[in-house]
Amino acid sequence: MRFADFMAAALYEPGLGYYARATRQVGRGGDFFTSVSVGPLFGELLARRFLREWLESGSPACWRIIECGAHDGTLAADVLGELARLDPQAFAALEYAIPEPLPLLQAAQRKMLGGFLGKTRFVTNAEELTINPLPGVAFGNELLDALPFNVVVRKSAGWGECRVASAAIGGFIWEDEHEITDPDLLAALAKLGDDFPVGYRTEVRTNFQDFLAPLTRALSSGLLVWPDYGFARPEYYQPARHTGTLRTFSKHRAAENPLNSPGNLDITAHVDFTAVAEAAIALGSQPAAFRNQGAWLTEIGREWLLSQEGQPQLDARRQFQTLTHPAHLGGSFQVLEISWNQAGKVLSAPDRHRLAL
Ligand SMILES: C[S@@+](CC[C@H](N)C(=O)[O-])C[C@H]1O[C@@H](n2cnc3c(N)ncnc32)[C@H](O)[C@@H]1O
């Protein structure tokens, strides 16, 4: 079995997969923290960015925010609550759409968003939204790192693919060094260069374009925003990173064997943001900004920061520090903004350089 198929089943198989069975994964009592678990400030700052987008696009009478990977709806509640507070007119014009293929998660989202049910549109996938495209925003926090990937190993002549097989004694084992025949994987590997030691193992996603395509078709114009951990390609595929970035998470402990206990562990790998940007370009959209989360949130939170001067709101400041400090989430997380059907938005020279485009 290809690893991407194994990962898709281990995470998303209805009734069995890690995300299909329970909603407890994020937060203190779960397996890992995200920016959402830090507190409501992350969603409140995102709301400011989305509102700016609405204003810059001429305050359309109907607009849409699409949140992918909305999990239990906490981030949606934070964004919606802040938008209602900041700008009732923008809030009134908004449809907040959540594509969610997993029934258990959709039930949790409906419960969490009880106060916003009239605002929220629940669909099983983004394709359903393409019937009536609206201007707006599509985003997902820590979504891209959860998309399945394949695993490859460097051999003396080229690359081999690492697949998954059943072990005679039960469980699963790696079968390394299958010949690579998938043209998309071959094309992605050709971009990595040749400077890798034999035995170098890493992971490659070839599904960004398929993932982004229905989102662009669900928006007549607007912005796609992807906060996640990852790197631009040259930093990701450094020869020294010889075991890749594949990790599992359980009860806040990271490990590296995804074949162990499928359905009970989160499986993830960092995001190659250069590959996401290339997928966006292939779809006719444009990368518009690429910053670390600290710089990005500091820029979109400028007004909020000014409003904090002299205020004794220690909890909100603590959240801001955790989200932006280079030693916390501000340095390890990146944000890629993609502009869709908008004239005049160009990537700055420093951001282009950071993305290695
Ligand atoms: C790491 S969790 C992040 C949850 C939440 N966004 C947060 O930041 O706390 C990844 C989420 O992405 C969801 N996911 C993965 N692939 C998806 C897809 N193609 N469409 C919608 N959701 C997806 C998973 O079900 C899971 O809820």
PDB file of C-alpha atoms and ligand atoms in Angstrom, residues 12 19 26 32 34-36 67-71 75 99-102 105 140-143 145-147 211 266, ligand 1:
ATOM      1  CA  TYR A  12      -9.956   9.572   8.081  1.00  0.00           C
ATOM      2  CA  TYR A  19     -10.001  12.080  13.200  1.00  0.00           C
ATOM      3  CA  VAL A  26      -6.637  19.224  20.225  1.00  0.00           C
ATOM      4  CA  PHE A  32      -1.434  18.192  20.658  1.00  0.00           C
ATOM      5  CA  THR A  34      -2.573  24.307  18.033  1.00  0.00           C
ATOM      6  CA  SER A  35      -2.786  28.106  17.881  1.00  0.00           C
ATOM      7  CA  VAL A  36      -6.507  27.667  18.561  1.00  0.00           C
ATOM      8  CA  GLU A  67     -12.890  27.157   6.936  1.00  0.00           C
ATOM      9  CA  CYS A  68     -11.277  23.791   6.173  1.00  0.00           C
ATOM     10  CA  GLY A  69     -10.358  21.429   9.016  1.00  0.00           C
ATOM     11  CA  ALA A  70     -12.647  23.299  11.424  1.00  0.00           C
ATOM     12  CA  HIS A  71     -12.332  20.440  13.900  1.00  0.00           C
ATOM     13  CA  LEU A  75     -11.882  28.627  15.769  1.00  0.00           C
ATOM     14  CA  PRO A  99     -16.615  21.693   4.385  1.00  0.00           C
ATOM     15  CA  GLU A 100     -16.438  18.649   6.673  1.00  0.00           C
ATOM     16  CA  PRO A 101     -16.455  15.084   5.380  1.00  0.00           C
ATOM     17  CA  LEU A 102     -16.528  13.478   8.857  1.00  0.00           C
ATOM     18  CA  LEU A 105     -16.781  16.427  13.509  1.00  0.00           C
ATOM     19  CA  GLY A 140      -7.463  26.254   7.411  1.00  0.00           C
ATOM     20  CA  ASN A 141      -5.239  26.244  10.455  1.00  0.00           C
ATOM     21  CA  GLU A 142      -2.862  23.279  10.517  1.00  0.00           C
ATOM     22  CA  LEU A 143      -4.800  21.725   7.660  1.00  0.00           C
ATOM     23  CA  ASP A 145       0.126  19.239   7.354  1.00  0.00           C
ATOM     24  CA  ALA A 146      -2.760  16.765   7.765  1.00  0.00           C
ATOM     25  CA  LEU A 147      -3.004  16.060   4.002  1.00  0.00           C
ATOM     26  CA  PHE A 211      -7.041  20.279  -2.524  1.00  0.00           C
ATOM     27  CA  ASP A 266      -2.085  11.725  14.678  1.00  0.00           C
TER      28      ASP A 266
HETATM   29  C1  LIG B   1      -4.294  19.267  13.036  1.00  0.00           C
HETATM   30  S1  LIG B   1      -6.031  19.339  12.949  1.00  0.00           S
HETATM   31  C2  LIG B   1      -6.287  21.074  13.093  1.00  0.00           C
HETATM   32  C3  LIG B   1      -7.614  21.407  13.698  1.00  0.00           C
HETATM   33  C4  LIG B   1      -7.949  22.894  13.840  1.00  0.00           C
HETATM   34  N1  LIG B   1      -7.936  23.577  12.559  1.00  0.00           N
HETATM   35  C5  LIG B   1      -7.005  23.592  14.794  1.00  0.00           C
HETATM   36  O1  LIG B   1      -6.191  24.385  14.350  1.00  0.00           O
HETATM   37  O2  LIG B   1      -7.087  23.333  16.012  1.00  0.00           O
HETATM   38  C6  LIG B   1      -6.310  18.976  11.237  1.00  0.00           C
HETATM   39  C7  LIG B   1      -7.802  18.952  10.859  1.00  0.00           C
HETATM   40  O3  LIG B   1      -7.885  18.928   9.428  1.00  0.00           O
HETATM   41  C8  LIG B   1      -8.964  18.083   9.061  1.00  0.00           C
HETATM   42  N2  LIG B   1      -8.800  17.724   7.633  1.00  0.00           N
HETATM   43  C9  LIG B   1      -7.782  17.081   7.049  1.00  0.00           C
HETATM   44  N3  LIG B   1      -7.977  16.965   5.712  1.00  0.00           N
HETATM   45  C10 LIG B   1      -9.134  17.594   5.453  1.00  0.00           C
HETATM   46  C11 LIG B   1      -9.883  17.841   4.255  1.00  0.00           C
HETATM   47  N4  LIG B   1      -9.451  17.414   3.062  1.00  0.00           N
HETATM   48  N5  LIG B   1     -11.037  18.538   4.356  1.00  0.00           N
HETATM   49  C12 LIG B   1     -11.472  18.998   5.558  1.00  0.00           C
HETATM   50  N6  LIG B   1     -10.828  18.773   6.722  1.00  0.00           N
HETATM   51  C13 LIG B   1      -9.680  18.083   6.677  1.00  0.00           C
HETATM   52  C14 LIG B   1      -8.882  16.957  10.065  1.00  0.00           C
HETATM   53  O4  LIG B   1     -10.081  16.212  10.162  1.00  0.00           O
HETATM   54  C15 LIG B   1      -8.565  17.740  11.343  1.00  0.00           C
HETATM   55  O5  LIG B   1      -9.766  18.148  11.971  1.00  0.00           O
END
